[in-house]
GROMACS .gro file of C-alpha atoms in nm:
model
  388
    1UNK     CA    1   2.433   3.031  -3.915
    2UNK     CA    2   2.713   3.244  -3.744
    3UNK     CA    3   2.973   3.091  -3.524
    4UNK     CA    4   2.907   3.310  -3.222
    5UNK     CA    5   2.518   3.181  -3.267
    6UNK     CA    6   2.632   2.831  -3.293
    7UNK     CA    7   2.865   2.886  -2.991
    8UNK     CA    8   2.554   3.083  -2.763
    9UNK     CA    9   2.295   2.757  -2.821
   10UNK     CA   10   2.581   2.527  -2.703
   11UNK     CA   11   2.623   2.726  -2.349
   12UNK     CA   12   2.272   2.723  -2.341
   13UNK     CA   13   2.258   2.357  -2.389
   14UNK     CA   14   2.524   2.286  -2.144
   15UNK     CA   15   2.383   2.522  -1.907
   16UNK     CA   16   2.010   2.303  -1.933
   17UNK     CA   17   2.176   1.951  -1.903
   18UNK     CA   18   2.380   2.125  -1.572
   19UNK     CA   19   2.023   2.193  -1.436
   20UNK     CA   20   1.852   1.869  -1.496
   21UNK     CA   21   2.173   1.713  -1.341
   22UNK     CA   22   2.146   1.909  -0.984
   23UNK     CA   23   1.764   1.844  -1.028
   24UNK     CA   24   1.786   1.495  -1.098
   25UNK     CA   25   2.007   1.383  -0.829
   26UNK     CA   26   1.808   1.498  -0.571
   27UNK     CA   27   1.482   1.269  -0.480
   28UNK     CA   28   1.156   1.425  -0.583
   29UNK     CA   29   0.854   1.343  -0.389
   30UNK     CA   30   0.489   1.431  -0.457
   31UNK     CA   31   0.417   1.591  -0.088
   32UNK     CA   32   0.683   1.723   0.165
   33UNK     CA   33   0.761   1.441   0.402
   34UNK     CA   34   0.621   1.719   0.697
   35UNK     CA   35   0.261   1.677   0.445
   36UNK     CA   36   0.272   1.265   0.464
   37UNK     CA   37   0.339   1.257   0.836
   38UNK     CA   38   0.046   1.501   0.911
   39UNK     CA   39  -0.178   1.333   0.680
   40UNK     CA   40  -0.120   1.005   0.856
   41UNK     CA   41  -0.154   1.169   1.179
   42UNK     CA   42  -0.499   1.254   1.060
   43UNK     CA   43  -0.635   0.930   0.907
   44UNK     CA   44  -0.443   0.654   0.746
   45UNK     CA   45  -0.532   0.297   0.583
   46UNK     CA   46  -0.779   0.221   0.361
   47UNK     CA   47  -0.951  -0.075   0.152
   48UNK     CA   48  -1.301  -0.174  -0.067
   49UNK     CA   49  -1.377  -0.491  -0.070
   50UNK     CA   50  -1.681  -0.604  -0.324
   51UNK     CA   51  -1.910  -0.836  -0.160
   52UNK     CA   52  -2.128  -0.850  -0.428
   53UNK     CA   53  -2.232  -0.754  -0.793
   54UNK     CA   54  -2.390  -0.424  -0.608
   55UNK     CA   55  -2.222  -0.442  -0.294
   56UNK     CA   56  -1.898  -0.322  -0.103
   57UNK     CA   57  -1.716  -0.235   0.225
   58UNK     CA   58  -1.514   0.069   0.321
   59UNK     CA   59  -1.278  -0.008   0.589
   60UNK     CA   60  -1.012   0.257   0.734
   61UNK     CA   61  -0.834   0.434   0.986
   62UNK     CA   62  -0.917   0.780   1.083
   63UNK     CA   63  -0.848   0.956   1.441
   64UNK     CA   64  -1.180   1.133   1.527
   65UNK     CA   65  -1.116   1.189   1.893
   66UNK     CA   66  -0.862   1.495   2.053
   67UNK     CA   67  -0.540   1.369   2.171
   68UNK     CA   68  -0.451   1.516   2.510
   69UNK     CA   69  -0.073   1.437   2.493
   70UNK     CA   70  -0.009   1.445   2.137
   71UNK     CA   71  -0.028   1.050   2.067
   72UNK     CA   72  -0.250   0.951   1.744
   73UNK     CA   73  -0.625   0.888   1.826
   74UNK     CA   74  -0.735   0.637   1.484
   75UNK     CA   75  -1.006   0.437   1.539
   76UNK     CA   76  -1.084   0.148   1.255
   77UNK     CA   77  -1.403   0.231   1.103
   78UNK     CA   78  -1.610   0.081   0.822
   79UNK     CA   79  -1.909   0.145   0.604
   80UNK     CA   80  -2.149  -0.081   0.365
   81UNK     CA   81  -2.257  -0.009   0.082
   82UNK     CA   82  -2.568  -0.180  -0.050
   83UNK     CA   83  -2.803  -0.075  -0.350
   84UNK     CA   84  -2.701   0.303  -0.284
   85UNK     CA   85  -2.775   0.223   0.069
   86UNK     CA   86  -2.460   0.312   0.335
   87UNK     CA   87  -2.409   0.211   0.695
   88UNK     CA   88  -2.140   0.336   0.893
   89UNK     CA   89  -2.019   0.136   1.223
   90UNK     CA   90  -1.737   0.186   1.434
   91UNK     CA   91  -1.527  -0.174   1.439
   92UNK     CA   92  -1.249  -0.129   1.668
   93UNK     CA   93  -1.184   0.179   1.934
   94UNK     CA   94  -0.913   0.134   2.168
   95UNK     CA   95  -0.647   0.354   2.365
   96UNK     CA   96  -0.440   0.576   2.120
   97UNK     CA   97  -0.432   0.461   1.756
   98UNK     CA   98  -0.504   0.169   1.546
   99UNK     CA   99  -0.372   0.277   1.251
  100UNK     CA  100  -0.286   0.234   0.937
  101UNK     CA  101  -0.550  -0.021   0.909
  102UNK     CA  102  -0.580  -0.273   0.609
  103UNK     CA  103  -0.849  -0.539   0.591
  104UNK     CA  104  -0.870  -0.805   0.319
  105UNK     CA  105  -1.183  -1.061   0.255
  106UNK     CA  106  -1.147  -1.417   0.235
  107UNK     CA  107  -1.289  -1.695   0.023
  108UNK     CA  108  -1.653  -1.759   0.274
  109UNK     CA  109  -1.655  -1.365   0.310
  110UNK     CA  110  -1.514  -1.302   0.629
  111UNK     CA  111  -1.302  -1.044   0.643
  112UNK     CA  112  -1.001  -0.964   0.851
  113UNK     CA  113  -0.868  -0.611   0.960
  114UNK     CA  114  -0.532  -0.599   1.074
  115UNK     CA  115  -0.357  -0.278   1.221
  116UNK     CA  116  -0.067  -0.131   1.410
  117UNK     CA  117  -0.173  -0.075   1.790
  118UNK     CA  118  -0.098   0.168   2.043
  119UNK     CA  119  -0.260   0.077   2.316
  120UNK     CA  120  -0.010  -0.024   2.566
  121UNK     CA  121  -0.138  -0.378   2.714
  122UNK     CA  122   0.083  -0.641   2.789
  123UNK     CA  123   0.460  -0.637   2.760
  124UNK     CA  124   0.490  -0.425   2.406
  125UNK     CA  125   0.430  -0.059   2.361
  126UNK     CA  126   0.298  -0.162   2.003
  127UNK     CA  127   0.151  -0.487   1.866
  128UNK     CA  128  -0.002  -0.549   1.559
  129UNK     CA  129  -0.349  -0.690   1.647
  130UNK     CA  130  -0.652  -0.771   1.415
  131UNK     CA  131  -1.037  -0.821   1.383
  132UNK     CA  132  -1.303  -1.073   1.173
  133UNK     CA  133  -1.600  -0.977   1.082
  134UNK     CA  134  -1.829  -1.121   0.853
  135UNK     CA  135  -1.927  -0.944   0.523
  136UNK     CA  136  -2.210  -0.704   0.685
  137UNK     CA  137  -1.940  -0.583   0.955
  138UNK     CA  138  -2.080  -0.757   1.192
  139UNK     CA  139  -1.780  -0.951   1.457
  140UNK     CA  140  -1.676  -1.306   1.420
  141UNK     CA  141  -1.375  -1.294   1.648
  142UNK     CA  142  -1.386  -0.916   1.816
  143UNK     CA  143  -1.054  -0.718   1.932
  144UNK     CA  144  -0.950  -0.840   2.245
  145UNK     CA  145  -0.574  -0.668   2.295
  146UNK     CA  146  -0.503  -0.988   2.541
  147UNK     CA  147  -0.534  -1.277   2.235
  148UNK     CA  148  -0.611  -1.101   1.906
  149UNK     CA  149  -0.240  -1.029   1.862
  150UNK     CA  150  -0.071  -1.075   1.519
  151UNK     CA  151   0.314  -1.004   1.654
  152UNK     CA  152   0.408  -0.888   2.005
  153UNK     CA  153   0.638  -0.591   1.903
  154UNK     CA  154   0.463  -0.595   1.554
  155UNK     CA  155   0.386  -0.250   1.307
  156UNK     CA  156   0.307  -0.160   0.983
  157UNK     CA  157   0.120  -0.512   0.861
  158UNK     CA  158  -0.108  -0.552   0.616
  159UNK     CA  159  -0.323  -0.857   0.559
  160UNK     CA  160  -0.460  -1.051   0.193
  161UNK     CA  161  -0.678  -1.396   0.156
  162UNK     CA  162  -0.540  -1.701   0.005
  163UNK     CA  163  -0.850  -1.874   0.026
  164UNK     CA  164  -0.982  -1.939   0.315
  165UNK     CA  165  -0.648  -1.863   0.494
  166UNK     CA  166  -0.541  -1.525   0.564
  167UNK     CA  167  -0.198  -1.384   0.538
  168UNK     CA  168  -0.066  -1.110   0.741
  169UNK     CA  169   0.293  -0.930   0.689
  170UNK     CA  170   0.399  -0.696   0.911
  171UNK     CA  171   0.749  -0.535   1.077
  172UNK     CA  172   0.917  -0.649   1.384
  173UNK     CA  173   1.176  -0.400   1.571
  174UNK     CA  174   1.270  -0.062   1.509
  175UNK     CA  175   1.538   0.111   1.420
  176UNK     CA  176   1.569   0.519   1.505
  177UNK     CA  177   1.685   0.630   1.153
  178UNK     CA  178   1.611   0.705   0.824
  179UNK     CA  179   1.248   0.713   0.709
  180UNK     CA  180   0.993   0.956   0.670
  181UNK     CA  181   1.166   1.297   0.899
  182UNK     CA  182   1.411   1.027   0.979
  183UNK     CA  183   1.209   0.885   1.292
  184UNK     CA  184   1.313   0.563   1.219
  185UNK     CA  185   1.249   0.221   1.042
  186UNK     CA  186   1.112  -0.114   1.056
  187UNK     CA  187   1.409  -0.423   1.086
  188UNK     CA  188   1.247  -0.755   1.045
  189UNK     CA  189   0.940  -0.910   0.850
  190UNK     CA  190   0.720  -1.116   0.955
  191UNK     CA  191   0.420  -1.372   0.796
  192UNK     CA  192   0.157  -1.506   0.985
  193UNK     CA  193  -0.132  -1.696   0.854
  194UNK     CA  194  -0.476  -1.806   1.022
  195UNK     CA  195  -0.811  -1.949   0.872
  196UNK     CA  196  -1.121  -1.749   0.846
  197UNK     CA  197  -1.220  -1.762   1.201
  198UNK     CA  198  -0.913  -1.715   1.333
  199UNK     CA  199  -0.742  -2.061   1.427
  200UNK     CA  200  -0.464  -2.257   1.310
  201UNK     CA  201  -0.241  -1.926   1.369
  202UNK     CA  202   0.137  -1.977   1.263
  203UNK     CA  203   0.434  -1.720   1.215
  204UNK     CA  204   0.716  -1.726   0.989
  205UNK     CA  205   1.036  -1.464   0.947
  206UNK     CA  206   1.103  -1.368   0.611
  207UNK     CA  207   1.467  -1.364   0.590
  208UNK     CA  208   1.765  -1.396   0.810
  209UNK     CA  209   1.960  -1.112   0.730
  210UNK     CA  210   2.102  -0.790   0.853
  211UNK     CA  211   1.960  -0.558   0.616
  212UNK     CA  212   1.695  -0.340   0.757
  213UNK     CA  213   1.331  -0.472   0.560
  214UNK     CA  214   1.031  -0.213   0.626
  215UNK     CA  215   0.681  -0.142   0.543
  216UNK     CA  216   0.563  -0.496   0.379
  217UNK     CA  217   0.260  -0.547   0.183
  218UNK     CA  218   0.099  -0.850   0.048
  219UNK     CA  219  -0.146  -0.985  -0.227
  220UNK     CA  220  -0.275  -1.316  -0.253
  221UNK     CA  221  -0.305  -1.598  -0.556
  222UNK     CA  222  -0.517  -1.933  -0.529
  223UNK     CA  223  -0.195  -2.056  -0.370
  224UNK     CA  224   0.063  -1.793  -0.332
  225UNK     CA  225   0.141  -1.490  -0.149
  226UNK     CA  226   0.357  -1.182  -0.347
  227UNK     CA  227   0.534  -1.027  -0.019
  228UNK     CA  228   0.670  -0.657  -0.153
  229UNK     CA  229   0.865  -0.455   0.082
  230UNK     CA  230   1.140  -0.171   0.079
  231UNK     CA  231   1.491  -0.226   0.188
  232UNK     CA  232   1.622   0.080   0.396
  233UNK     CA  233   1.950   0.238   0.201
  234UNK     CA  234   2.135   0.428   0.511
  235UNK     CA  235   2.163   0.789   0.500
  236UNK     CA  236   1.974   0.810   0.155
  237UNK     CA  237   1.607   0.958   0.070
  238UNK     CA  238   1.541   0.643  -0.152
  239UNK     CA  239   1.480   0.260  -0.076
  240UNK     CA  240   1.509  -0.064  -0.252
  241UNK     CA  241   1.228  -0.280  -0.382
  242UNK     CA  242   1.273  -0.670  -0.284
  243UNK     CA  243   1.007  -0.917  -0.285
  244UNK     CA  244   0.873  -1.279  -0.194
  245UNK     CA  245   0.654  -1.546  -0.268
  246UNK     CA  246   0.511  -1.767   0.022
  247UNK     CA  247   0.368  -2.128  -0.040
  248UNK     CA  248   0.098  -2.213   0.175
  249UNK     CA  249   0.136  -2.538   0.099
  250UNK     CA  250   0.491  -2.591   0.142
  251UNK     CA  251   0.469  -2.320   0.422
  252UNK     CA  252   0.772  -2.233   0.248
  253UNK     CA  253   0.923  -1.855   0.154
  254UNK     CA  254   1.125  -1.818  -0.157
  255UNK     CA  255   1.465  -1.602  -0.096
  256UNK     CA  256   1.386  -1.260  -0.099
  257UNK     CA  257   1.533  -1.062  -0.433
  258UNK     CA  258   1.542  -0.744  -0.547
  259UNK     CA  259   1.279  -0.658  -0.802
  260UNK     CA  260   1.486  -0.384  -1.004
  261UNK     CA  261   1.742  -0.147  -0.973
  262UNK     CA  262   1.542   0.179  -0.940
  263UNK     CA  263   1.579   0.395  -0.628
  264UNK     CA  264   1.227   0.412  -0.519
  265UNK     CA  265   1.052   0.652  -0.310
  266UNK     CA  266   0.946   0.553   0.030
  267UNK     CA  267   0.632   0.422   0.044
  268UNK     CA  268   0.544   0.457  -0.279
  269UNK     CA  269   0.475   0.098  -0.432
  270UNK     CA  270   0.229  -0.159  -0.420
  271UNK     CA  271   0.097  -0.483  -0.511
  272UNK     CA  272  -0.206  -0.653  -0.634
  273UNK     CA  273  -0.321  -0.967  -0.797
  274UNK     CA  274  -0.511  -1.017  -1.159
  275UNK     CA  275  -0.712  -1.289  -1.121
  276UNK     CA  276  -0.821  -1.300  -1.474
  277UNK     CA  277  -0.453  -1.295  -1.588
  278UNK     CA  278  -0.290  -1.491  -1.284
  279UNK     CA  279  -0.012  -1.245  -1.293
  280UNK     CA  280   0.046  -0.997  -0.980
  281UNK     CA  281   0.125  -0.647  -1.044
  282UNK     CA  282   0.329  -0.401  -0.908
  283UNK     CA  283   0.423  -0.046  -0.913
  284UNK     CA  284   0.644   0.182  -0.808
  285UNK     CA  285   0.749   0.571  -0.821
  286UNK     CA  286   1.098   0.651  -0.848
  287UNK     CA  287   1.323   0.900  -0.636
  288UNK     CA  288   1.282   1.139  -1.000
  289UNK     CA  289   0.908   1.124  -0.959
  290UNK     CA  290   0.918   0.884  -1.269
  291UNK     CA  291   0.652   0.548  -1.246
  292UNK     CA  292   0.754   0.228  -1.303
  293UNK     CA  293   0.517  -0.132  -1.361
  294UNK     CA  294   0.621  -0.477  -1.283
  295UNK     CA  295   0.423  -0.814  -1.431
  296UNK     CA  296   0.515  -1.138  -1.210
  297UNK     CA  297   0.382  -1.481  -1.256
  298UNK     CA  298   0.308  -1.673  -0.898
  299UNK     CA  299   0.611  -1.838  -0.930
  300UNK     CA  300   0.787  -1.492  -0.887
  301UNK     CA  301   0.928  -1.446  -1.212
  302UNK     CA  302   0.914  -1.059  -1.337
  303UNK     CA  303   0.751  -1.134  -1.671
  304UNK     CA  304   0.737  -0.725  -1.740
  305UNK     CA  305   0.835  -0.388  -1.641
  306UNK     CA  306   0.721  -0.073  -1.826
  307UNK     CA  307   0.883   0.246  -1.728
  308UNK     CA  308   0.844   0.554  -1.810
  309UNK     CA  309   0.509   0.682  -1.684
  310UNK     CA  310   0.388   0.902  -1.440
  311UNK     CA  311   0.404   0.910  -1.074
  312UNK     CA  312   0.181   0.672  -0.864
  313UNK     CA  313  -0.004   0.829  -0.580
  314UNK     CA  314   0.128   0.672  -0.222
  315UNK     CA  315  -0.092   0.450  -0.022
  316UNK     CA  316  -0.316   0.334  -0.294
  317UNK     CA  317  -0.506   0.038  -0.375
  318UNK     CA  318  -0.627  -0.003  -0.758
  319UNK     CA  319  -0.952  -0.124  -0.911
  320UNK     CA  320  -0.935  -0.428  -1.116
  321UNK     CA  321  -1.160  -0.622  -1.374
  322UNK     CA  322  -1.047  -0.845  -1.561
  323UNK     CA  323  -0.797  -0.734  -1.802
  324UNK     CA  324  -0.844  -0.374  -1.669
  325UNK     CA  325  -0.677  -0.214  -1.379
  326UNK     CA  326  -0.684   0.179  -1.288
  327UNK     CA  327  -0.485   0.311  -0.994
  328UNK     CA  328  -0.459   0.708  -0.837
  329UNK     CA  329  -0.222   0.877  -1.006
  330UNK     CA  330  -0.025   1.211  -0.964
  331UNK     CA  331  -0.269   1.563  -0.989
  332UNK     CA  332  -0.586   1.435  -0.935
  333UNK     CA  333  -0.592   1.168  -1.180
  334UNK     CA  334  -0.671   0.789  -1.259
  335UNK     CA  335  -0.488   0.581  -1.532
  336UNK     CA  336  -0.602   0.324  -1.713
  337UNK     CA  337  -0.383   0.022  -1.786
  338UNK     CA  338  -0.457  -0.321  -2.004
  339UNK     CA  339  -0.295  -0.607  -1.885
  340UNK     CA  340  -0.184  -0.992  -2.080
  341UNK     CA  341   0.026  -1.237  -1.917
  342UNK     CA  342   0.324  -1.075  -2.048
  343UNK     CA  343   0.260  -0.680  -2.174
  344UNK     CA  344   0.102  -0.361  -1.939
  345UNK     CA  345  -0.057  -0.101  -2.189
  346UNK     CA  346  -0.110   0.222  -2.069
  347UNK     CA  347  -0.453   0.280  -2.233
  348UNK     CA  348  -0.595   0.664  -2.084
  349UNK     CA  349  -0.543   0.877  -1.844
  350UNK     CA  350  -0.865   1.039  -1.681
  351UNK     CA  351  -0.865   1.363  -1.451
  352UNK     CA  352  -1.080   1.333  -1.133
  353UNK     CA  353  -1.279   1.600  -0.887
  354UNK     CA  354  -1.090   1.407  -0.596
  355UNK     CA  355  -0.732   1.461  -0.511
  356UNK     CA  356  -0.520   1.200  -0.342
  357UNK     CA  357  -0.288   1.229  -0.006
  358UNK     CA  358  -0.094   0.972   0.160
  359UNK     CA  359  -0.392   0.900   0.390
  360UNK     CA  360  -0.458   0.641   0.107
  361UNK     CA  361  -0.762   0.619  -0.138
  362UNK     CA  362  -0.872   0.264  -0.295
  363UNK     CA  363  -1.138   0.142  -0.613
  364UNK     CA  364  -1.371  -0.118  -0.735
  365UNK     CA  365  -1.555  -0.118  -1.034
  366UNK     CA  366  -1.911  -0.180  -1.019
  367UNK     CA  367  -2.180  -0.360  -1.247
  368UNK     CA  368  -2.227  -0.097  -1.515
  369UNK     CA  369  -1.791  -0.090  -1.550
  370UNK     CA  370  -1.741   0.228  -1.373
  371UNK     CA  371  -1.492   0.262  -1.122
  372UNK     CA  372  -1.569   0.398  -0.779
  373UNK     CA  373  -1.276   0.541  -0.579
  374UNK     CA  374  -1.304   0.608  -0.220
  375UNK     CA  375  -1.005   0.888  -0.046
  376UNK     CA  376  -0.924   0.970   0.232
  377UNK     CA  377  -0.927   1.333   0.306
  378UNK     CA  378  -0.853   1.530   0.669
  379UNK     CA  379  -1.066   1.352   0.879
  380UNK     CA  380  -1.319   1.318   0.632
  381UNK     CA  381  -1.412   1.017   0.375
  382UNK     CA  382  -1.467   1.140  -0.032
  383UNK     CA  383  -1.569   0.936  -0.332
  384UNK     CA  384  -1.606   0.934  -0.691
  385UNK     CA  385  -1.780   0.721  -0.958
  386UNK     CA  386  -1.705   0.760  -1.316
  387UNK     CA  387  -1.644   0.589  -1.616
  388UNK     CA  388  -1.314   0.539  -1.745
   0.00000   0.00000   0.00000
């Protein structure tokens, strides 16, 4: 080969590692952050709980109603699903928005909705507030914006079961920076727990510190609760992961820690618990678009993490049985993953008819081991079933 040939492909190379350098330090998110705020403007929150071997609930957040002002309109909605039989019900409706809602169903099938709320009674502009309802939707302890109050000045929660005790997390204060168009941040974290109808209520802080902690979410063990949060960075498009563990029987939190060194998008992790392998999992998408998997054990020791895979949709919950767990994943996809006590697997990857938003979208399987995925589109709710 000539030396001027030699000396062209080495420019050339240079040249392509200069572009993946500019490219590559610059965050890269799936949808513009102008796409997630008017996404969440139109609906936002959603879960599936299985209530039986051919039974489930769709609960989320979706604002039906014109806004005169401009302020958000989301109601809390849900829908059963029995046989191939659906009922939709309308479970909380207030002044301005309830939103994002998350609901989680505890061990005697009650099942608790939790949700940021902007209607203005009492001293706070927001509170996070919550509803029970049994597991046909119907109330156990209905909204009252006077006494069903998680945290005066609370946002952002989201609830699991431990049990017969939930566990809500949620956000305390606000600070006007950073974040999605930079309006501004959560400060403080918050636990409170309450048994299935309600009573026994008691609130813990997190941490004592002066780092800014946002947008927590929780899943639950036997004993345990996995809090997963993001740490604000200021003046940067990325966050830092840290996590928890809460004993509810020592009512004790473990010091938060940081669960890796990745620059993580905002809002785009999550966390879930394996039953079968009594590990929590936990993912997370990158600030190059690049997907990352975390395997803890419920004493909060990473047992795991598998890099190197695609990027995780935002705002989604994944299906799991057993060994099996499939979560939304970037262009209209699901992926497949096998899971041990100490390896993740990626096993397929399985394009879908659906495409995910940062509304949120969320799976069970059913009897005959398909999975069935419900999104959230513009004011609209979309499933699929398939097998995987």
């Amino acid at each position: 080969m000539k030396k001027w040939s030699i000396g062209i492909m080495v420019i050339m190379l240079i040249f392509a590692l200069c572009i993946y350098k500019i490219h590559s330090s610059h965050p890269i998110f799936a949808r513009s952050q102008v796409d997630i705020w008017d996404e969440w403007e139109q609906s936002h929150g959603i879960n599936v709980l299985k209530t039986s071997k051919n039974g489930y609930n769709v609960i989320w957040a979706s604002a039906q109603k014109t806004s005169e002002n401009g302020d958000w309109t989301h109601d809390v909605y849900g829908m059963t699903y029995r046989n191939g039989h659906t009922v939709k019900k309308t479970l909380v409706s207030a002044h301005e928005a309830q939103e994002p809602s998350s609901a989680s169903q505890c061990a005697d099938g009650h099942i608790l909705v939790t949700f940021e709320d902007g209607n203005a009674v009492g001293d706070y502009g927001v509170m996070q507030r919550y509803a029970i309802f049994d597991k046909n939707l119907n109330n156990v302890v209905s909204y009252d914006p006077y006494k069903t109050i998680i945290k005066n000045g609370g946002h952002s929660g989201h609830v699991t079961s431990v049990s017969n005790t939930f566990v809500v997390v949620c956000d305390e204060g606000w600070i006007n920076k950073d974040g999605i168009l930079n309006r501004g941040t959560g400060k403080e974290i918050y636990i409170t727990t309450m048994n299935s109808v309600g009573n026994n209520k008691k609130t813990f802080k997190i941490a004592n510190t002066s780092s800014r902690y946002d947008w927590p979410l929780v899943a639950g063990s036997k004993n345990k609760a996995f809090i997963l949060w993001q740490r604000i960075v200021p003046n940067k498009k990325y966050t830092k992961l840290m996590m928890a563990t809460f004993n509810l029987k020592t009512r004790k939190v473990s010091n938060p820690k940081a669960v890796s060194k990745i620059k993580c998008q905002y809002y785009n992790y999550s966390v879930s618990y394996m039953p079968k392998v009594k590990c929590f999992i936990l993912t997370a998408t990158d600030h190059h678009g690049v997907g990352h998997m975390y395997l803890y054990n419920t004493n909060g020791k990473q047992l795991c993490h598998k890099s190197g895979l695609g990027r995780f949709s935002m705002e989604s919950s994944p299906a799991v049985s057993n060994n099996s767990i499939v979560y939304p994943t970037h262009k209209k996809s699901l992926t497949l993953f096998k899971v041990t006590h100490k390896s993740i697997k990626k096993i397929k990857i399985k394009k879908t008819s659906l495409s995910w938003s940062s509304r949120g979208q969320a799976g069970v399987f059913d009897t005959n081991g398909k999975v069935v995925f419900y999104a959230l589109q513009k004011n609209k709710l979309k499933h699929i079933k398939m097998k995987i």
